[in-house]
C-alpha cells in the first residue's frame, strides 16, 4: 500500500523540477532570439522568406535600387488619398485649390506646380502629345484647351508664328471674337492689323467666344505652339491640356533625375512606440535631411548600408512634420510637410507612410506642392503637403535610393518673394 505523504512529496518535487526546466528553457530561448535580433540573423531569415517588394506604381530595379518605370506612370493614375482645400494669393487674386480623396491629381494640379521640375512640360506641344498618344484631335474642341480661355488675340499672335499674316475672315473663332468686340467681321484685314484696335486689348477668348463650337484645329498653328508661349500657361490644370493626363512621364522633354550617390537597404521597420530618434536621414529641403524626431512617436525604418548608414532612421511622415516651402506660399499648411526625401527630383517628395512591423514592410507615398511665379513677387512654392499618393512598397532587405547626402539642403535662390510683407516664417 502506497504512502500518501510520500506520493505528495514526490509530486511536489516533480512540479518544482518542471518549473525549473521551464524557467531555464525560457532564458535560453530569450538569449537565442536576442542573438538572432542583435546580429541580424532573424532579419535575414525574414527577408529571405518574405516576397520581394510590391509597388503601388510600376518600378524597375536597376541594380542600385527601385526606380519608377516612367513609361508606365501617368498623372491620371495618381490618386490622392486625403481631401484638402487651400486659398492663397496668386496671379488671379485669391485662388482656391480643393481636392477630394480618390481624385486624380491631374484634375487640380497645374502646369506651374512643375515649372522648376525636370519635366519641362512647358516645352510640349499638343501635336507632339498627339503624335505619341495617337489622339484624335478632331474630337477635341477649343474648350478642351483650358489656357485659351484667358488669351487675347494679341497673346495668340505672340504665341503662334505667322498667325499675324492670316486673314481674320478665314479663321471662324477669331472672326467671332473680332465681330463681337468691335462690331466688324474683320473683312479682308489680317490679324496683325486687327490687334491694334484698343477694344481687343483685353478681350479674351473665354469671355467672347463659345469655344465649344470650334474644333481644336480651327486656329492654324495652335497645336504646334509650345505651351510656354501662351500667356500664364502655368495656370492651366494638367487635364486642361489635351492628352497630357494620359501621357507617360518618359515622353516629357525631361524625366525626374535619379541621384544614386546615396543608396542603402531597408533593414528594420519599427512602429509608433519608438521615441526620440536622433540619427535621422529624413527631413526637407529647408531643414536638411537629418532632422531628428524628438517626440514620443517616431515610426521609422532603420537603414543598412556602407559606413555610418547602418542604423540611421528614415522617419515616417505620419509621425513627423518639418518646415517646407519658400516665398509667400510657404505659409500654406502652416508651413509644414511630412518628413521625407527627394531622391527623384523636385516634382514630388517621397515619404515613408505606413510601417508594418509584423509584415516587415514599408509603404511610401508621393506628396506634391503648389507653386506660382507671381509678378513683382517671384517664384514661390508651398510645402509638399498634397497627398498621400501611393508610391513604392519595400520589404526588409530591399534596396532603396536615398538620393543626396544626409545633410543636403536645397540651394534656394532668394527672390523678391522673400521680402514680401506676407512672407511669414
mmCIF file of C-alpha atoms in Angstrom:
data_model
loop_
_atom_site.group_PDB
_atom_site.id
_atom_site.type_symbol
_atom_site.label_atom_id
_atom_site.label_comp_id
_atom_site.label_asym_id
_atom_site.label_seq_id
_atom_site.Cartn_x
_atom_site.Cartn_y
_atom_site.Cartn_z
ATOM 1 C CA UNK A 1 0.000 0.000 0.000
ATOM 2 C CA UNK A 2 1.401 3.358 -1.031
ATOM 3 C CA UNK A 3 2.285 6.096 1.431
ATOM 4 C CA UNK A 4 0.119 9.226 0.761
ATOM 5 C CA UNK A 5 2.671 11.522 2.334
ATOM 6 C CA UNK A 6 5.469 10.085 0.155
ATOM 7 C CA UNK A 7 3.323 10.432 -3.013
ATOM 8 C CA UNK A 8 2.581 14.064 -2.280
ATOM 9 C CA UNK A 9 6.273 14.754 -1.693
ATOM 10 C CA UNK A 10 7.220 13.125 -4.974
ATOM 11 C CA UNK A 11 4.525 15.066 -6.829
ATOM 12 C CA UNK A 12 5.712 18.368 -5.355
ATOM 13 C CA UNK A 13 9.304 17.569 -6.323
ATOM 14 C CA UNK A 14 8.259 16.790 -9.916
ATOM 15 C CA UNK A 15 6.371 20.091 -10.164
ATOM 16 C CA UNK A 16 9.413 22.009 -8.898
ATOM 17 C CA UNK A 17 11.659 20.245 -11.435
ATOM 18 C CA UNK A 18 9.198 21.110 -14.228
ATOM 19 C CA UNK A 19 9.120 24.763 -13.157
ATOM 20 C CA UNK A 20 12.937 24.941 -13.132
ATOM 21 C CA UNK A 21 13.008 23.387 -16.596
ATOM 22 C CA UNK A 22 10.513 25.897 -17.989
ATOM 23 C CA UNK A 23 12.441 28.832 -16.477
ATOM 24 C CA UNK A 24 15.712 27.556 -17.969
ATOM 25 C CA UNK A 25 14.097 26.954 -21.377
ATOM 26 C CA UNK A 26 12.640 30.469 -21.318
ATOM 27 C CA UNK A 27 16.021 32.031 -20.520
ATOM 28 C CA UNK A 28 17.796 30.048 -23.239
ATOM 29 C CA UNK A 29 15.054 30.855 -25.743
ATOM 30 C CA UNK A 30 15.240 34.548 -24.893
ATOM 31 C CA UNK A 31 19.019 34.567 -25.365
ATOM 32 C CA UNK A 32 18.609 32.722 -28.664
ATOM 33 C CA UNK A 33 16.087 35.235 -30.055
ATOM 34 C CA UNK A 34 18.147 38.162 -28.709
ATOM 35 C CA UNK A 35 21.213 36.873 -30.553
ATOM 36 C CA UNK A 36 19.213 36.487 -33.744
ATOM 37 C CA UNK A 37 17.918 40.032 -33.429
ATOM 38 C CA UNK A 38 21.198 41.644 -32.401
ATOM 39 C CA UNK A 39 23.305 40.110 -35.134
ATOM 40 C CA UNK A 40 20.707 40.417 -37.859
ATOM 41 C CA UNK A 41 20.151 36.666 -38.363
ATOM 42 C CA UNK A 42 16.417 36.980 -37.742
ATOM 43 C CA UNK A 43 16.125 39.887 -40.144
ATOM 44 C CA UNK A 44 17.969 37.958 -42.823
ATOM 45 C CA UNK A 45 15.697 34.969 -42.349
ATOM 46 C CA UNK A 46 12.569 37.108 -42.590
ATOM 47 C CA UNK A 47 13.954 38.928 -45.613
ATOM 48 C CA UNK A 48 14.618 35.578 -47.294
ATOM 49 C CA UNK A 49 11.171 34.121 -46.538
ATOM 50 C CA UNK A 50 9.026 37.170 -47.408
ATOM 51 C CA UNK A 51 8.381 38.035 -51.055
ATOM 52 C CA UNK A 52 10.132 40.989 -52.606
ATOM 53 C CA UNK A 53 8.700 44.496 -52.640
ATOM 54 C CA UNK A 54 5.485 45.192 -54.467
ATOM 55 C CA UNK A 55 4.866 48.655 -55.890
ATOM 56 C CA UNK A 56 1.850 50.922 -55.965
ATOM 57 C CA UNK A 57 3.478 52.342 -59.079
ATOM 58 C CA UNK A 58 5.337 50.246 -61.667
ATOM 59 C CA UNK A 59 9.069 50.145 -60.951
ATOM 60 C CA UNK A 60 12.296 48.673 -62.242
ATOM 61 C CA UNK A 61 15.335 47.508 -60.271
ATOM 62 C CA UNK A 62 18.389 48.956 -61.961
ATOM 63 C CA UNK A 63 20.784 47.160 -59.637
ATOM 64 C CA UNK A 64 21.122 50.034 -57.183
ATOM 65 C CA UNK A 65 17.511 50.433 -56.113
ATOM 66 C CA UNK A 66 13.897 50.586 -57.219
ATOM 67 C CA UNK A 67 13.219 53.300 -59.798
ATOM 68 C CA UNK A 68 9.723 54.121 -61.052
ATOM 69 C CA UNK A 69 9.046 52.917 -64.575
ATOM 70 C CA UNK A 70 8.425 56.364 -66.024
ATOM 71 C CA UNK A 71 6.964 54.864 -69.209
ATOM 72 C CA UNK A 72 4.045 53.449 -67.199
ATOM 73 C CA UNK A 73 3.421 56.402 -64.898
ATOM 74 C CA UNK A 74 0.740 58.937 -65.811
ATOM 75 C CA UNK A 75 -0.854 61.858 -63.980
ATOM 76 C CA UNK A 76 -4.315 60.382 -64.445
ATOM 77 C CA UNK A 77 -3.371 57.258 -62.450
ATOM 78 C CA UNK A 78 -2.115 59.181 -59.414
ATOM 79 C CA UNK A 79 -4.959 59.267 -56.928
ATOM 80 C CA UNK A 80 -4.754 61.297 -53.739
ATOM 81 C CA UNK A 81 -5.962 59.584 -50.560
ATOM 82 C CA UNK A 82 -6.784 62.623 -48.380
ATOM 83 C CA UNK A 83 -9.098 65.550 -49.133
ATOM 84 C CA UNK A 84 -7.998 69.150 -48.737
ATOM 85 C CA UNK A 85 -8.528 72.781 -49.678
ATOM 86 C CA UNK A 86 -6.403 75.942 -49.517
ATOM 87 C CA UNK A 87 -6.832 79.574 -50.559
ATOM 88 C CA UNK A 88 -3.860 81.774 -51.442
ATOM 89 C CA UNK A 89 -2.815 84.888 -53.348
ATOM 90 C CA UNK A 90 -1.995 84.126 -56.977
ATOM 91 C CA UNK A 91 -1.943 85.745 -60.403
ATOM 92 C CA UNK A 92 -5.730 85.995 -60.427
ATOM 93 C CA UNK A 93 -6.145 87.383 -56.920
ATOM 94 C CA UNK A 94 -7.382 84.935 -54.299
ATOM 95 C CA UNK A 95 -7.231 81.416 -55.720
ATOM 96 C CA UNK A 96 -8.567 78.214 -54.192
ATOM 97 C CA UNK A 97 -7.399 74.648 -54.715
ATOM 98 C CA UNK A 98 -9.624 71.845 -53.496
ATOM 99 C CA UNK A 99 -9.319 68.092 -53.903
ATOM 100 C CA UNK A 100 -11.167 65.028 -52.734
ATOM 101 C CA UNK A 101 -9.952 61.627 -51.624
ATOM 102 C CA UNK A 102 -9.922 59.339 -54.665
ATOM 103 C CA UNK A 103 -9.394 62.194 -57.128
ATOM 104 C CA UNK A 104 -6.631 62.197 -59.740
ATOM 105 C CA UNK A 105 -4.011 64.911 -59.248
ATOM 106 C CA UNK A 106 -4.453 65.788 -62.948
ATOM 107 C CA UNK A 107 -7.771 67.402 -62.023
ATOM 108 C CA UNK A 108 -6.368 70.016 -59.642
ATOM 109 C CA UNK A 109 -2.590 70.329 -60.044
ATOM 110 C CA UNK A 110 -1.402 72.946 -62.552
ATOM 111 C CA UNK A 111 1.460 73.179 -65.025
ATOM 112 C CA UNK A 112 3.159 75.814 -62.899
ATOM 113 C CA UNK A 113 3.406 73.409 -59.984
ATOM 114 C CA UNK A 114 6.061 71.593 -62.019
ATOM 115 C CA UNK A 115 7.713 74.615 -63.643
ATOM 116 C CA UNK A 116 11.068 74.141 -61.919
ATOM 117 C CA UNK A 117 10.997 70.339 -62.024
ATOM 118 C CA UNK A 118 12.874 68.211 -64.519
ATOM 119 C CA UNK A 119 9.717 67.575 -66.574
ATOM 120 C CA UNK A 120 9.855 70.715 -68.794
ATOM 121 C CA UNK A 121 6.170 70.216 -69.551
ATOM 122 C CA UNK A 122 6.049 73.763 -70.913
ATOM 123 C CA UNK A 123 8.123 72.669 -73.929
ATOM 124 C CA UNK A 124 5.408 70.251 -75.081
ATOM 125 C CA UNK A 125 3.012 70.959 -77.942
ATOM 126 C CA UNK A 126 -0.436 69.462 -78.451
ATOM 127 C CA UNK A 127 0.674 67.998 -81.761
ATOM 128 C CA UNK A 128 3.680 66.402 -80.067
ATOM 129 C CA UNK A 129 1.450 64.836 -77.402
ATOM 130 C CA UNK A 130 -0.876 63.642 -80.159
ATOM 131 C CA UNK A 131 1.940 62.007 -82.113
ATOM 132 C CA UNK A 132 2.933 59.931 -79.088
ATOM 133 C CA UNK A 133 -0.553 59.140 -77.805
ATOM 134 C CA UNK A 134 -2.377 58.804 -81.147
ATOM 135 C CA UNK A 135 -5.003 61.368 -80.116
ATOM 136 C CA UNK A 136 -7.873 62.079 -82.464
ATOM 137 C CA UNK A 137 -7.540 65.858 -82.397
ATOM 138 C CA UNK A 138 -10.711 66.161 -84.433
ATOM 139 C CA UNK A 139 -12.672 65.051 -81.368
ATOM 140 C CA UNK A 140 -11.414 67.960 -79.233
ATOM 141 C CA UNK A 141 -12.868 71.449 -79.071
ATOM 142 C CA UNK A 142 -11.146 74.720 -78.259
ATOM 143 C CA UNK A 143 -12.795 74.497 -74.832
ATOM 144 C CA UNK A 144 -10.620 71.444 -74.068
ATOM 145 C CA UNK A 145 -7.546 73.702 -74.207
ATOM 146 C CA UNK A 146 -8.022 75.500 -70.900
ATOM 147 C CA UNK A 147 -5.406 78.222 -71.166
ATOM 148 C CA UNK A 148 -7.066 79.572 -74.314
ATOM 149 C CA UNK A 149 -9.759 80.998 -72.014
ATOM 150 C CA UNK A 150 -7.533 83.881 -70.866
ATOM 151 C CA UNK A 151 -5.685 84.550 -74.127
ATOM 152 C CA UNK A 152 -6.344 87.734 -76.084
ATOM 153 C CA UNK A 153 -5.837 87.967 -79.819
ATOM 154 C CA UNK A 154 -2.510 89.710 -79.202
ATOM 155 C CA UNK A 155 -1.469 86.850 -76.903
ATOM 156 C CA UNK A 156 -2.311 84.332 -79.598
ATOM 157 C CA UNK A 157 -0.420 86.325 -82.191
ATOM 158 C CA UNK A 158 2.661 86.291 -79.953
ATOM 159 C CA UNK A 159 2.398 82.540 -79.301
ATOM 160 C CA UNK A 160 1.711 81.284 -82.840
ATOM 161 C CA UNK A 161 4.240 82.075 -85.598
ATOM 162 C CA UNK A 162 2.738 83.552 -88.781
ATOM 163 C CA UNK A 163 -0.749 83.893 -87.285
ATOM 164 C CA UNK A 164 -0.500 87.634 -87.859
ATOM 165 C CA UNK A 165 -0.363 87.115 -91.606
ATOM 166 C CA UNK A 166 -3.641 85.172 -91.689
ATOM 167 C CA UNK A 167 -6.877 86.875 -92.657
ATOM 168 C CA UNK A 168 -9.435 87.230 -89.889
ATOM 169 C CA UNK A 169 -12.281 86.115 -92.138
ATOM 170 C CA UNK A 170 -10.625 82.712 -92.711
ATOM 171 C CA UNK A 171 -10.453 81.780 -89.002
ATOM 172 C CA UNK A 172 -14.018 81.439 -87.584
ATOM 173 C CA UNK A 173 -13.241 81.699 -83.826
ATOM 174 C CA UNK A 174 -11.080 84.787 -84.383
ATOM 175 C CA UNK A 175 -13.736 86.255 -86.657
ATOM 176 C CA UNK A 176 -16.321 85.766 -83.902
ATOM 177 C CA UNK A 177 -14.068 87.467 -81.332
ATOM 178 C CA UNK A 178 -13.414 90.468 -83.546
ATOM 179 C CA UNK A 179 -17.051 90.773 -84.573
ATOM 180 C CA UNK A 180 -18.394 90.618 -81.021
ATOM 181 C CA UNK A 181 -15.929 93.144 -79.598
ATOM 182 C CA UNK A 182 -15.640 95.637 -82.467
ATOM 183 C CA UNK A 183 -18.887 95.131 -84.392
ATOM 184 C CA UNK A 184 -16.985 94.346 -87.587
ATOM 185 C CA UNK A 185 -16.181 90.935 -89.042
ATOM 186 C CA UNK A 186 -12.644 91.930 -89.971
ATOM 187 C CA UNK A 187 -13.275 91.851 -93.707
ATOM 188 C CA UNK A 188 -10.047 91.370 -95.608
ATOM 189 C CA UNK A 189 -7.871 92.575 -92.760
ATOM 190 C CA UNK A 190 -5.018 90.493 -91.382
ATOM 191 C CA UNK A 191 -4.709 89.514 -87.735
ATOM 192 C CA UNK A 192 -1.617 91.685 -87.215
ATOM 193 C CA UNK A 193 -3.625 94.745 -88.260
ATOM 194 C CA UNK A 194 -6.751 93.953 -86.228
ATOM 195 C CA UNK A 195 -4.907 93.508 -82.932
ATOM 196 C CA UNK A 196 -4.063 97.232 -82.958
ATOM 197 C CA UNK A 197 -7.685 98.002 -82.118
ATOM 198 C CA UNK A 198 -7.644 99.057 -78.455
ATOM 199 C CA UNK A 199 -11.017 97.381 -77.906
ATOM 200 C CA UNK A 200 -9.370 93.988 -78.409
ATOM 201 C CA UNK A 201 -6.516 94.613 -75.980
ATOM 202 C CA UNK A 202 -8.263 92.925 -73.036
ATOM 203 C CA UNK A 203 -10.859 90.836 -74.848
ATOM 204 C CA UNK A 204 -10.225 87.177 -74.022
ATOM 205 C CA UNK A 205 -11.464 84.198 -75.998
ATOM 206 C CA UNK A 206 -13.094 82.658 -72.945
ATOM 207 C CA UNK A 207 -15.425 85.619 -72.430
ATOM 208 C CA UNK A 208 -16.210 86.430 -76.042
ATOM 209 C CA UNK A 209 -16.193 83.173 -77.999
ATOM 210 C CA UNK A 210 -18.206 79.990 -77.494
ATOM 211 C CA UNK A 211 -15.186 77.672 -77.508
ATOM 212 C CA UNK A 212 -17.411 74.581 -77.584
ATOM 213 C CA UNK A 213 -18.451 75.475 -81.138
ATOM 214 C CA UNK A 214 -14.991 75.165 -82.668
ATOM 215 C CA UNK A 215 -12.599 72.287 -83.158
ATOM 216 C CA UNK A 216 -9.173 72.444 -81.562
ATOM 217 C CA UNK A 217 -7.617 72.590 -85.033
ATOM 218 C CA UNK A 218 -9.727 75.564 -86.161
ATOM 219 C CA UNK A 219 -6.975 78.077 -85.293
ATOM 220 C CA UNK A 220 -3.965 77.485 -87.575
ATOM 221 C CA UNK A 221 -0.732 76.717 -85.718
ATOM 222 C CA UNK A 222 -2.378 76.437 -82.291
ATOM 223 C CA UNK A 223 -1.497 72.779 -81.777
ATOM 224 C CA UNK A 224 2.125 73.352 -82.846
ATOM 225 C CA UNK A 225 2.926 76.169 -80.417
ATOM 226 C CA UNK A 226 4.861 75.201 -77.234
ATOM 227 C CA UNK A 227 2.731 75.624 -74.131
ATOM 228 C CA UNK A 228 5.208 78.119 -72.676
ATOM 229 C CA UNK A 229 4.433 80.575 -75.486
ATOM 230 C CA UNK A 230 0.936 81.225 -74.145
ATOM 231 C CA UNK A 231 0.362 83.899 -71.517
ATOM 232 C CA UNK A 232 0.123 82.494 -67.996
ATOM 233 C CA UNK A 233 0.466 78.926 -69.235
ATOM 234 C CA UNK A 234 1.336 77.983 -65.657
ATOM 235 C CA UNK A 235 -2.298 78.435 -64.567
ATOM 236 C CA UNK A 236 -3.669 75.601 -66.697
ATOM 237 C CA UNK A 237 -4.625 72.380 -64.950
ATOM 238 C CA UNK A 238 -2.880 69.217 -66.099
ATOM 239 C CA UNK A 239 -6.154 67.909 -67.543
ATOM 240 C CA UNK A 240 -6.636 71.254 -69.322
ATOM 241 C CA UNK A 241 -4.088 70.180 -71.952
ATOM 242 C CA UNK A 242 -5.458 67.532 -74.365
ATOM 243 C CA UNK A 243 -3.711 64.210 -73.838
ATOM 244 C CA UNK A 244 -1.323 65.371 -71.106
ATOM 245 C CA UNK A 245 -3.046 63.493 -68.266
ATOM 246 C CA UNK A 246 -2.536 60.166 -70.040
ATOM 247 C CA UNK A 247 0.987 60.836 -71.332
ATOM 248 C CA UNK A 248 3.665 58.533 -69.899
ATOM 249 C CA UNK A 249 6.271 60.511 -67.984
ATOM 250 C CA UNK A 250 9.038 59.112 -70.184
ATOM 251 C CA UNK A 251 7.571 61.217 -73.020
ATOM 252 C CA UNK A 252 8.144 64.509 -71.215
ATOM 253 C CA UNK A 253 11.033 66.607 -72.556
ATOM 254 C CA UNK A 254 12.772 65.775 -69.268
ATOM 255 C CA UNK A 255 12.229 62.989 -66.738
ATOM 256 C CA UNK A 256 12.947 63.033 -62.990
ATOM 257 C CA UNK A 257 16.650 62.660 -62.329
ATOM 258 C CA UNK A 258 17.680 59.801 -60.065
ATOM 259 C CA UNK A 259 20.544 60.540 -57.704
ATOM 260 C CA UNK A 260 22.188 57.226 -56.786
ATOM 261 C CA UNK A 261 25.018 58.776 -54.784
ATOM 262 C CA UNK A 262 23.432 57.573 -51.537
ATOM 263 C CA UNK A 263 21.886 54.083 -51.595
ATOM 264 C CA UNK A 264 21.111 51.630 -48.811
ATOM 265 C CA UNK A 265 18.655 48.942 -47.735
ATOM 266 C CA UNK A 266 15.513 48.785 -45.649
ATOM 267 C CA UNK A 267 16.750 46.981 -42.548
ATOM 268 C CA UNK A 268 14.174 47.105 -39.763
ATOM 269 C CA UNK A 269 10.685 48.718 -39.826
ATOM 270 C CA UNK A 270 9.649 49.975 -36.380
ATOM 271 C CA UNK A 271 6.275 51.390 -35.316
ATOM 272 C CA UNK A 272 4.859 54.274 -33.269
ATOM 273 C CA UNK A 273 6.190 53.041 -29.928
ATOM 274 C CA UNK A 274 9.654 54.221 -30.956
ATOM 275 C CA UNK A 275 10.545 57.616 -29.466
ATOM 276 C CA UNK A 276 13.247 60.301 -29.693
ATOM 277 C CA UNK A 277 15.262 59.170 -32.699
ATOM 278 C CA UNK A 278 18.269 61.357 -33.479
ATOM 279 C CA UNK A 279 20.051 59.531 -36.328
ATOM 280 C CA UNK A 280 17.576 60.670 -38.965
ATOM 281 C CA UNK A 281 18.054 60.642 -42.738
ATOM 282 C CA UNK A 282 14.744 62.362 -43.432
ATOM 283 C CA UNK A 283 13.653 65.987 -43.449
ATOM 284 C CA UNK A 284 13.108 68.664 -46.098
ATOM 285 C CA UNK A 285 14.939 70.991 -48.461
ATOM 286 C CA UNK A 286 14.513 73.755 -45.894
ATOM 287 C CA UNK A 287 15.778 71.866 -42.812
ATOM 288 C CA UNK A 288 18.144 69.415 -44.457
ATOM 289 C CA UNK A 289 17.662 65.663 -44.485
ATOM 290 C CA UNK A 290 18.790 64.731 -40.998
ATOM 291 C CA UNK A 291 16.025 66.238 -38.857
ATOM 292 C CA UNK A 292 15.810 64.364 -35.524
ATOM 293 C CA UNK A 293 12.449 63.116 -34.266
ATOM 294 C CA UNK A 294 12.247 64.326 -30.669
ATOM 295 C CA UNK A 295 8.787 63.157 -29.658
ATOM 296 C CA UNK A 296 7.041 60.077 -28.195
ATOM 297 C CA UNK A 297 6.002 58.550 -31.549
ATOM 298 C CA UNK A 298 8.701 58.169 -34.200
ATOM 299 C CA UNK A 299 7.671 55.332 -36.507
ATOM 300 C CA UNK A 300 10.526 54.713 -38.934
ATOM 301 C CA UNK A 301 12.692 52.133 -40.596
ATOM 302 C CA UNK A 302 16.338 51.622 -39.796
ATOM 303 C CA UNK A 303 18.607 51.611 -42.807
ATOM 304 C CA UNK A 304 21.569 49.422 -43.637
ATOM 305 C CA UNK A 305 24.450 50.344 -45.867
ATOM 306 C CA UNK A 306 28.092 51.348 -46.069
ATOM 307 C CA UNK A 307 29.812 53.376 -43.383
ATOM 308 C CA UNK A 308 27.559 55.125 -40.919
ATOM 309 C CA UNK A 309 24.404 54.403 -42.941
ATOM 310 C CA UNK A 310 23.576 51.310 -40.909
ATOM 311 C CA UNK A 311 21.261 52.181 -38.044
ATOM 312 C CA UNK A 312 20.164 55.507 -39.460
ATOM 313 C CA UNK A 313 16.428 56.208 -39.419
ATOM 314 C CA UNK A 314 14.001 57.371 -42.114
ATOM 315 C CA UNK A 315 11.125 58.743 -40.027
ATOM 316 C CA UNK A 316 7.508 58.256 -41.112
ATOM 317 C CA UNK A 317 5.787 61.379 -42.419
ATOM 318 C CA UNK A 318 2.716 60.282 -40.495
ATOM 319 C CA UNK A 319 4.694 60.777 -37.302
ATOM 320 C CA UNK A 320 6.737 63.893 -38.031
ATOM 321 C CA UNK A 321 6.182 67.184 -39.847
ATOM 322 C CA UNK A 322 9.015 69.515 -40.871
ATOM 323 C CA UNK A 323 9.304 73.014 -42.328
ATOM 324 C CA UNK A 324 8.828 73.293 -46.086
ATOM 325 C CA UNK A 325 8.150 75.695 -48.931
ATOM 326 C CA UNK A 326 9.533 79.139 -49.717
ATOM 327 C CA UNK A 327 8.165 82.574 -50.558
ATOM 328 C CA UNK A 328 4.627 83.598 -49.672
ATOM 329 C CA UNK A 329 3.171 80.135 -50.351
ATOM 330 C CA UNK A 330 5.274 78.559 -47.629
ATOM 331 C CA UNK A 331 2.560 79.704 -45.214
ATOM 332 C CA UNK A 332 0.166 77.088 -46.628
ATOM 333 C CA UNK A 333 -0.482 74.069 -44.405
ATOM 334 C CA UNK A 334 1.001 76.069 -41.517
ATOM 335 C CA UNK A 335 4.377 75.864 -43.261
ATOM 336 C CA UNK A 336 4.698 72.122 -42.647
ATOM 337 C CA UNK A 337 5.118 68.985 -44.761
ATOM 338 C CA UNK A 338 5.698 65.307 -43.940
ATOM 339 C CA UNK A 339 9.330 64.472 -43.339
ATOM 340 C CA UNK A 340 10.924 62.519 -46.167
ATOM 341 C CA UNK A 341 13.419 62.758 -49.012
ATOM 342 C CA UNK A 342 13.585 63.815 -52.684
ATOM 343 C CA UNK A 343 15.613 61.095 -54.429
ATOM 344 C CA UNK A 344 13.667 61.597 -57.680
ATOM 345 C CA UNK A 345 13.940 65.364 -58.025
ATOM 346 C CA UNK A 346 11.704 68.270 -57.036
ATOM 347 C CA UNK A 347 8.445 67.250 -58.767
ATOM 348 C CA UNK A 348 7.343 65.257 -55.706
ATOM 349 C CA UNK A 349 8.600 64.159 -52.312
ATOM 350 C CA UNK A 350 8.953 60.530 -51.263
ATOM 351 C CA UNK A 351 7.562 59.944 -47.772
ATOM 352 C CA UNK A 352 7.540 56.833 -45.590
ATOM 353 C CA UNK A 353 3.849 56.485 -44.775
ATOM 354 C CA UNK A 354 2.807 53.056 -43.471
ATOM 355 C CA UNK A 355 5.052 50.919 -41.252
ATOM 356 C CA UNK A 356 4.063 47.274 -40.787
ATOM 357 C CA UNK A 357 6.373 45.601 -38.272
ATOM 358 C CA UNK A 358 4.642 42.218 -38.451
ATOM 359 C CA UNK A 359 4.896 42.105 -42.234
ATOM 360 C CA UNK A 360 8.317 43.726 -42.283
ATOM 361 C CA UNK A 361 7.175 46.257 -44.871
ATOM 362 C CA UNK A 362 7.345 49.980 -45.544
ATOM 363 C CA UNK A 363 4.783 51.710 -47.765
ATOM 364 C CA UNK A 364 5.971 55.026 -49.190
ATOM 365 C CA UNK A 365 3.887 57.804 -50.709
ATOM 366 C CA UNK A 366 4.283 60.773 -53.045
ATOM 367 C CA UNK A 367 3.464 64.285 -51.866
ATOM 368 C CA UNK A 368 3.072 67.267 -54.191
ATOM 369 C CA UNK A 369 3.105 71.048 -53.780
ATOM 370 C CA UNK A 370 1.611 74.239 -55.195
ATOM 371 C CA UNK A 371 3.959 76.664 -56.975
ATOM 372 C CA UNK A 372 3.456 80.093 -58.517
ATOM 373 C CA UNK A 373 5.529 82.754 -60.225
ATOM 374 C CA UNK A 374 3.876 85.997 -59.148
ATOM 375 C CA UNK A 375 4.678 89.361 -60.826
ATOM 376 C CA UNK A 376 6.770 91.635 -58.599
ATOM 377 C CA UNK A 377 6.976 88.809 -56.049
ATOM 378 C CA UNK A 378 8.845 85.992 -57.763
ATOM 379 C CA UNK A 379 8.839 82.226 -57.571
ATOM 380 C CA UNK A 380 7.141 80.694 -54.535
ATOM 381 C CA UNK A 381 6.166 77.158 -53.535
ATOM 382 C CA UNK A 382 4.110 75.645 -50.747
ATOM 383 C CA UNK A 383 5.350 72.772 -48.603
ATOM 384 C CA UNK A 384 4.900 69.292 -50.087
ATOM 385 C CA UNK A 385 1.584 68.539 -48.399
ATOM 386 C CA UNK A 386 -0.788 67.310 -51.137
ATOM 387 C CA UNK A 387 -1.133 63.553 -50.779
ATOM 388 C CA UNK A 388 -0.585 60.824 -49.986
ATOM 389 C CA UNK A 389 -0.419 59.211 -53.422
ATOM 390 C CA UNK A 390 0.681 55.542 -53.063
ATOM 391 C CA UNK A 391 4.243 55.011 -54.230
ATOM 392 C CA UNK A 392 6.688 52.089 -53.800
ATOM 393 C CA UNK A 393 6.305 49.426 -51.117
ATOM 394 C CA UNK A 394 9.514 47.945 -49.696
ATOM 395 C CA UNK A 395 10.237 44.919 -47.553
ATOM 396 C CA UNK A 396 13.188 44.204 -45.298
ATOM 397 C CA UNK A 397 16.475 43.888 -47.207
ATOM 398 C CA UNK A 398 15.092 45.644 -50.289
ATOM 399 C CA UNK A 399 17.406 48.285 -51.787
ATOM 400 C CA UNK A 400 16.269 51.899 -51.529
ATOM 401 C CA UNK A 401 17.652 55.046 -53.126
ATOM 402 C CA UNK A 402 18.166 57.890 -50.657
ATOM 403 C CA UNK A 403 19.461 60.469 -53.139
ATOM 404 C CA UNK A 404 21.584 63.345 -51.893
ATOM 405 C CA UNK A 405 23.891 63.060 -48.880
ATOM 406 C CA UNK A 406 22.431 63.108 -45.378
ATOM 407 C CA UNK A 407 22.743 66.800 -44.576
ATOM 408 C CA UNK A 408 21.923 68.136 -48.043
ATOM 409 C CA UNK A 409 19.899 71.361 -48.198
ATOM 410 C CA UNK A 410 18.323 72.712 -51.375
ATOM 411 C CA UNK A 411 20.070 75.858 -52.644
ATOM 412 C CA UNK A 412 17.072 78.192 -52.752
ATOM 413 C CA UNK A 413 17.892 81.356 -54.669
ATOM 414 C CA UNK A 414 16.482 84.420 -52.882
ATOM 415 C CA UNK A 415 13.837 86.295 -54.834
ATOM 416 C CA UNK A 416 11.563 89.261 -54.076
ATOM 417 C CA UNK A 417 9.205 86.705 -52.517
ATOM 418 C CA UNK A 418 11.495 86.557 -49.515
ATOM 419 C CA UNK A 419 10.894 90.206 -48.796
ATOM 420 C CA UNK A 420 7.170 90.305 -49.482
ATOM 421 C CA UNK A 421 5.291 91.560 -46.389
ATOM 422 C CA UNK A 422 3.128 88.419 -46.168
ATOM 423 C CA UNK A 423 6.112 86.090 -46.200
ATOM 424 C CA UNK A 424 5.761 84.583 -42.746
ATOM 425 C CA UNK A 425 8.460 82.495 -41.150
#
